[in-house]
């Protein structure tokens, strides 16, 4: 999807809730084609020494997203600041890494991921993903395995909470404590209430509020929730550097998703974004 001008960005955001679920669901039924990996230095002449690149769902441009092989490929590249994942809690209380709650978008099962046990989820066959034919035995990954891979290779866990059951945030925080990552992980979410609860539990957590389109309301919501940053769509905000400046003026980290081409990268860097989430750009 190409970057938008200010009008199309506004209209796209305004009507997105009406169409996005339908379009996304249809899109996720199609084969996921691998992307060409590109060195960051070939996409820009800018100094990237202070830019932090985050691997979106692992190195998902060429691996099935949110799987151990995808996380491991990003970690073994050795240059990513962090690796991003998505997580829901299973029926038997295990945090699993998967983006969609509906299993049939990527797996052989049906229904909601939250209604299955860890063993049941791990028994499902993954049927969609980049180069899925090369990963016939790949299975759904636990958050624990993801964290182990990150820590083994010195990558920062960037954990997106997809589960909207705010009462589970105490369980999630206990997971962070158990792994010793309350001070060296970043928690991100579109669900502001989850972030509010986590901030009450531990005001020192590094948390970014995920949004599509930056507004005064959601920037202030991030501040009020105790967030340290905002993680926003590059598509909707590339043409709105003044809004990215508002994020920075609040003292928040400006992070964006998901950048995979030279034009989007240039727009984000020019606007002052310092954290770039990508499927296919390789930091050096």
Tab-separated table of C-alpha atoms in Angstrom:
chain	number	residue	atom	x	y	z
A	1	UNK	CA	0.000	0.000	0.000
A	2	UNK	CA	1.447	3.314	-1.064
A	3	UNK	CA	1.720	6.280	1.253
A	4	UNK	CA	-1.286	8.580	1.125
A	5	UNK	CA	-1.724	12.322	0.815
A	6	UNK	CA	-3.334	14.156	3.731
A	7	UNK	CA	-6.859	13.901	2.347
A	8	UNK	CA	-6.726	10.227	1.423
A	9	UNK	CA	-5.020	9.451	4.719
A	10	UNK	CA	-7.837	11.193	6.611
A	11	UNK	CA	-10.595	9.541	4.586
A	12	UNK	CA	-8.901	6.169	4.705
A	13	UNK	CA	-8.697	6.353	8.473
A	14	UNK	CA	-12.278	7.657	8.807
A	15	UNK	CA	-13.820	4.796	6.865
A	16	UNK	CA	-11.259	2.136	7.730
A	17	UNK	CA	-13.353	0.601	10.549
A	18	UNK	CA	-16.157	-0.071	8.049
A	19	UNK	CA	-14.065	-1.943	5.519
A	20	UNK	CA	-10.832	-3.015	7.161
A	21	UNK	CA	-12.075	-6.169	8.873
A	22	UNK	CA	-13.681	-7.472	5.692
A	23	UNK	CA	-10.701	-6.590	3.488
A	24	UNK	CA	-8.174	-7.947	5.990
A	25	UNK	CA	-10.047	-11.225	6.413
A	26	UNK	CA	-10.170	-11.720	2.641
A	27	UNK	CA	-6.489	-10.789	2.286
A	28	UNK	CA	-5.443	-13.308	4.931
A	29	UNK	CA	-7.062	-16.117	2.938
A	30	UNK	CA	-4.645	-15.560	0.068
A	31	UNK	CA	-1.148	-17.070	-0.180
A	32	UNK	CA	1.479	-14.901	1.532
A	33	UNK	CA	4.201	-14.172	-0.991
A	34	UNK	CA	7.808	-13.775	0.174
A	35	UNK	CA	9.392	-10.338	-0.068
A	36	UNK	CA	12.771	-9.362	-1.438
A	37	UNK	CA	15.193	-8.608	1.390
A	38	UNK	CA	16.948	-5.249	0.993
A	39	UNK	CA	19.935	-3.748	2.793
A	40	UNK	CA	18.979	-0.514	4.509
A	41	UNK	CA	22.019	1.313	3.121
A	42	UNK	CA	20.775	0.706	-0.425
A	43	UNK	CA	17.493	2.487	0.311
A	44	UNK	CA	18.826	5.733	1.797
A	45	UNK	CA	21.956	7.862	1.999
A	46	UNK	CA	21.097	8.971	5.535
A	47	UNK	CA	23.172	8.072	8.563
A	48	UNK	CA	21.335	5.154	10.190
A	49	UNK	CA	23.599	4.744	13.203
A	50	UNK	CA	20.911	6.049	15.590
A	51	UNK	CA	18.001	4.249	13.918
A	52	UNK	CA	16.620	1.115	15.539
A	53	UNK	CA	15.175	-1.500	13.207
A	54	UNK	CA	12.588	-3.964	14.490
A	55	UNK	CA	11.822	-7.241	12.711
A	56	UNK	CA	8.043	-7.420	12.255
A	57	UNK	CA	6.801	-10.817	13.465
A	58	UNK	CA	10.386	-11.929	13.012
A	59	UNK	CA	11.997	-11.858	9.575
A	60	UNK	CA	8.531	-12.418	8.160
A	61	UNK	CA	9.354	-11.292	4.648
A	62	UNK	CA	10.899	-14.689	3.977
A	63	UNK	CA	9.643	-16.830	6.887
A	64	UNK	CA	6.194	-17.728	8.224
A	65	UNK	CA	5.270	-14.890	10.583
A	66	UNK	CA	5.381	-15.222	14.371
A	67	UNK	CA	7.152	-18.587	14.266
A	68	UNK	CA	10.390	-19.730	15.853
A	69	UNK	CA	12.170	-19.898	12.444
A	70	UNK	CA	11.110	-16.311	11.716
A	71	UNK	CA	12.280	-15.021	15.097
A	72	UNK	CA	15.512	-16.992	14.860
A	73	UNK	CA	16.299	-15.684	11.361
A	74	UNK	CA	15.926	-12.098	12.577
A	75	UNK	CA	17.978	-12.769	15.691
A	76	UNK	CA	20.761	-14.508	13.800
A	77	UNK	CA	20.999	-11.615	11.347
A	78	UNK	CA	22.621	-9.893	14.295
A	79	UNK	CA	21.718	-6.276	13.523
A	80	UNK	CA	18.089	-5.881	14.523
A	81	UNK	CA	17.488	-3.806	17.646
A	82	UNK	CA	14.371	-5.767	18.429
A	83	UNK	CA	12.003	-8.469	17.248
A	84	UNK	CA	8.267	-7.853	17.341
A	85	UNK	CA	5.632	-10.477	18.072
A	86	UNK	CA	1.899	-10.658	18.799
A	87	UNK	CA	0.428	-12.597	21.694
A	88	UNK	CA	-2.821	-14.085	23.024
A	89	UNK	CA	-3.334	-16.275	26.087
A	90	UNK	CA	-4.415	-19.857	25.383
A	91	UNK	CA	-7.296	-21.621	27.131
A	92	UNK	CA	-4.890	-23.262	29.581
A	93	UNK	CA	-2.976	-20.092	30.410
A	94	UNK	CA	-0.002	-20.112	28.030
A	95	UNK	CA	0.956	-17.001	26.084
A	96	UNK	CA	1.167	-17.908	22.380
A	97	UNK	CA	2.547	-15.803	19.530
A	98	UNK	CA	-0.020	-15.332	16.783
A	99	UNK	CA	-1.481	-12.232	15.168
A	100	UNK	CA	-5.040	-13.196	14.327
A	101	UNK	CA	-7.498	-14.548	16.895
A	102	UNK	CA	-9.269	-16.546	14.196
A	103	UNK	CA	-7.189	-19.636	13.525
A	104	UNK	CA	-8.281	-20.266	9.942
A	105	UNK	CA	-6.374	-17.245	8.624
A	106	UNK	CA	-3.041	-19.075	8.971
A	107	UNK	CA	-3.712	-22.511	10.433
A	108	UNK	CA	-5.684	-25.657	9.671
A	109	UNK	CA	-8.012	-25.117	12.644
A	110	UNK	CA	-11.124	-23.022	13.137
A	111	UNK	CA	-12.380	-20.789	15.909
A	112	UNK	CA	-10.652	-18.470	18.358
A	113	UNK	CA	-7.094	-19.104	19.536
A	114	UNK	CA	-8.198	-18.300	23.093
A	115	UNK	CA	-10.531	-21.310	23.113
A	116	UNK	CA	-7.734	-23.863	22.582
A	117	UNK	CA	-5.031	-25.257	24.842
A	118	UNK	CA	-1.332	-24.922	24.094
A	119	UNK	CA	-1.152	-28.584	23.030
A	120	UNK	CA	-4.130	-28.184	20.715
A	121	UNK	CA	-2.662	-25.049	19.140
A	122	UNK	CA	0.739	-26.665	18.629
A	123	UNK	CA	-0.914	-29.612	16.892
A	124	UNK	CA	-2.362	-27.408	14.146
A	125	UNK	CA	-0.706	-27.226	10.740
A	126	UNK	CA	0.345	-23.775	9.568
A	127	UNK	CA	-0.981	-23.403	6.027
A	128	UNK	CA	-0.090	-19.787	5.130
A	129	UNK	CA	3.115	-17.819	5.466
A	130	UNK	CA	6.085	-16.631	3.426
A	131	UNK	CA	7.831	-19.664	1.913
A	132	UNK	CA	5.494	-21.945	3.862
A	133	UNK	CA	6.422	-24.853	1.587
A	134	UNK	CA	9.903	-24.859	3.118
A	135	UNK	CA	8.535	-25.081	6.670
A	136	UNK	CA	6.260	-28.101	6.606
A	137	UNK	CA	6.630	-28.881	10.305
A	138	UNK	CA	6.421	-25.332	11.651
A	139	UNK	CA	3.995	-24.853	14.540
A	140	UNK	CA	2.579	-22.050	16.627
A	141	UNK	CA	5.254	-20.630	18.896
A	142	UNK	CA	4.956	-19.845	22.587
A	143	UNK	CA	5.880	-16.435	23.935
A	144	UNK	CA	8.427	-18.193	26.118
A	145	UNK	CA	10.262	-19.626	23.118
A	146	UNK	CA	10.199	-16.222	21.437
A	147	UNK	CA	11.687	-14.514	24.511
A	148	UNK	CA	14.348	-17.208	24.804
A	149	UNK	CA	15.416	-16.562	21.198
A	150	UNK	CA	15.516	-12.786	21.739
A	151	UNK	CA	17.585	-13.017	24.905
A	152	UNK	CA	19.976	-15.591	23.477
A	153	UNK	CA	20.878	-13.209	20.654
A	154	UNK	CA	20.687	-9.880	22.467
A	155	UNK	CA	17.547	-8.631	20.709
A	156	UNK	CA	14.970	-6.574	22.568
A	157	UNK	CA	11.544	-8.246	22.837
A	158	UNK	CA	8.870	-5.977	21.348
A	159	UNK	CA	5.674	-7.672	22.482
A	160	UNK	CA	2.296	-6.648	21.091
A	161	UNK	CA	-0.566	-7.624	23.384
A	162	UNK	CA	-3.519	-8.623	21.205
A	163	UNK	CA	-5.617	-10.037	24.040
A	164	UNK	CA	-8.224	-7.518	25.219
A	165	UNK	CA	-8.975	-9.218	28.536
A	166	UNK	CA	-7.505	-6.582	30.826
A	167	UNK	CA	-7.710	-8.875	33.855
A	168	UNK	CA	-4.959	-10.962	32.234
A	169	UNK	CA	-2.413	-8.162	32.474
A	170	UNK	CA	-1.388	-9.334	35.953
A	171	UNK	CA	-0.643	-12.746	34.441
A	172	UNK	CA	1.281	-11.091	31.621
A	173	UNK	CA	3.316	-8.992	34.031
A	174	UNK	CA	4.202	-12.116	36.016
A	175	UNK	CA	5.531	-13.568	32.760
A	176	UNK	CA	7.784	-10.526	32.313
A	177	UNK	CA	9.031	-10.828	35.889
A	178	UNK	CA	9.711	-14.555	35.545
A	179	UNK	CA	11.888	-13.864	32.509
A	180	UNK	CA	13.629	-10.846	34.026
A	181	UNK	CA	12.554	-8.530	31.215
A	182	UNK	CA	10.535	-5.840	32.971
A	183	UNK	CA	13.299	-3.352	32.128
A	184	UNK	CA	14.531	-4.675	28.787
A	185	UNK	CA	11.361	-5.324	26.815
A	186	UNK	CA	8.929	-2.966	25.108
A	187	UNK	CA	5.199	-3.636	25.371
A	188	UNK	CA	2.981	-2.349	22.570
A	189	UNK	CA	-0.766	-2.527	22.024
A	190	UNK	CA	-3.766	-0.974	20.292
A	191	UNK	CA	-5.679	-1.744	23.495
A	192	UNK	CA	-5.155	1.310	25.681
A	193	UNK	CA	-6.890	-0.276	28.677
A	194	UNK	CA	-4.316	-3.086	28.720
A	195	UNK	CA	-1.555	-0.490	28.805
A	196	UNK	CA	-3.272	1.475	31.576
A	197	UNK	CA	-3.450	-1.626	33.776
A	198	UNK	CA	0.190	-2.482	33.129
A	199	UNK	CA	1.253	1.059	34.006
A	200	UNK	CA	-0.583	0.790	37.321
A	201	UNK	CA	1.202	-2.481	38.040
A	202	UNK	CA	4.623	-1.114	37.083
A	203	UNK	CA	5.007	2.576	36.154
A	204	UNK	CA	8.519	1.953	34.822
A	205	UNK	CA	7.485	-0.361	31.980
A	206	UNK	CA	8.466	0.741	28.468
A	207	UNK	CA	5.154	0.878	26.582
A	208	UNK	CA	4.112	2.214	23.177
A	209	UNK	CA	0.536	2.910	22.139
A	210	UNK	CA	-0.223	1.467	18.701
A	211	UNK	CA	-2.411	3.555	16.386
A	212	UNK	CA	-3.156	3.827	12.699
A	213	UNK	CA	-3.660	7.590	12.369
A	214	UNK	CA	-2.160	10.082	14.800
A	215	UNK	CA	-4.595	12.485	16.500
A	216	UNK	CA	-4.477	14.841	19.461
A	217	UNK	CA	-6.777	12.444	21.288
A	218	UNK	CA	-4.634	9.332	20.922
A	219	UNK	CA	-1.381	11.185	21.561
A	220	UNK	CA	-2.817	12.500	24.827
A	221	UNK	CA	-4.197	9.030	25.618
A	222	UNK	CA	-0.683	7.637	25.318
A	223	UNK	CA	0.641	10.254	27.722
A	224	UNK	CA	-2.206	9.706	30.192
A	225	UNK	CA	-1.690	5.920	30.117
A	226	UNK	CA	1.966	6.310	31.027
A	227	UNK	CA	3.298	5.267	27.634
A	228	UNK	CA	6.847	6.104	26.625
A	229	UNK	CA	6.168	6.055	22.901
A	230	UNK	CA	3.718	5.806	20.028
A	231	UNK	CA	3.911	3.220	17.268
A	232	UNK	CA	1.942	4.395	14.241
A	233	UNK	CA	1.208	3.430	10.642
A	234	UNK	CA	3.732	4.737	8.145
A	235	UNK	CA	1.051	4.576	5.434
A	236	UNK	CA	-1.330	6.944	7.218
A	237	UNK	CA	1.301	9.310	8.618
A	238	UNK	CA	4.081	9.625	6.032
A	239	UNK	CA	2.344	12.722	4.654
A	240	UNK	CA	1.808	14.156	8.176
A	241	UNK	CA	5.243	14.997	9.620
A	242	UNK	CA	3.675	17.746	11.731
A	243	UNK	CA	1.786	15.077	13.670
A	244	UNK	CA	4.905	13.016	14.159
A	245	UNK	CA	6.514	16.168	15.559
A	246	UNK	CA	3.663	16.381	18.082
A	247	UNK	CA	4.607	12.898	19.291
A	248	UNK	CA	8.222	13.964	19.687
A	249	UNK	CA	7.243	17.241	21.372
A	250	UNK	CA	5.471	15.199	24.068
A	251	UNK	CA	8.763	13.463	24.801
A	252	UNK	CA	7.521	10.184	23.339
A	253	UNK	CA	9.481	7.767	21.184
A	254	UNK	CA	8.295	7.918	17.566
A	255	UNK	CA	8.102	4.397	16.151
A	256	UNK	CA	6.362	3.259	12.985
A	257	UNK	CA	5.135	0.206	11.112
A	258	UNK	CA	5.523	-1.344	8.590
A	259	UNK	CA	8.247	0.061	6.296
A	260	UNK	CA	9.490	-1.979	3.341
A	261	UNK	CA	10.484	0.497	0.626
A	262	UNK	CA	12.776	3.463	0.092
A	263	UNK	CA	10.055	6.137	-0.130
A	264	UNK	CA	8.395	5.139	3.145
A	265	UNK	CA	11.749	4.848	4.870
A	266	UNK	CA	12.790	8.313	3.701
A	267	UNK	CA	9.500	9.866	4.820
A	268	UNK	CA	9.771	8.374	8.293
A	269	UNK	CA	13.422	9.296	8.757
A	270	UNK	CA	12.830	12.839	7.533
A	271	UNK	CA	10.008	13.226	10.067
A	272	UNK	CA	12.231	12.190	12.966
A	273	UNK	CA	11.100	8.599	13.491
A	274	UNK	CA	13.832	6.597	15.227
A	275	UNK	CA	12.284	3.111	15.369
A	276	UNK	CA	11.447	1.406	12.074
A	277	UNK	CA	9.466	-1.830	12.026
A	278	UNK	CA	9.952	-3.830	8.833
A	279	UNK	CA	9.267	-7.145	7.148
A	280	UNK	CA	12.167	-7.030	4.732
A	281	UNK	CA	14.728	-4.250	5.325
A	282	UNK	CA	18.013	-5.525	6.720
A	283	UNK	CA	19.954	-3.215	9.065
A	284	UNK	CA	23.734	-3.345	8.774
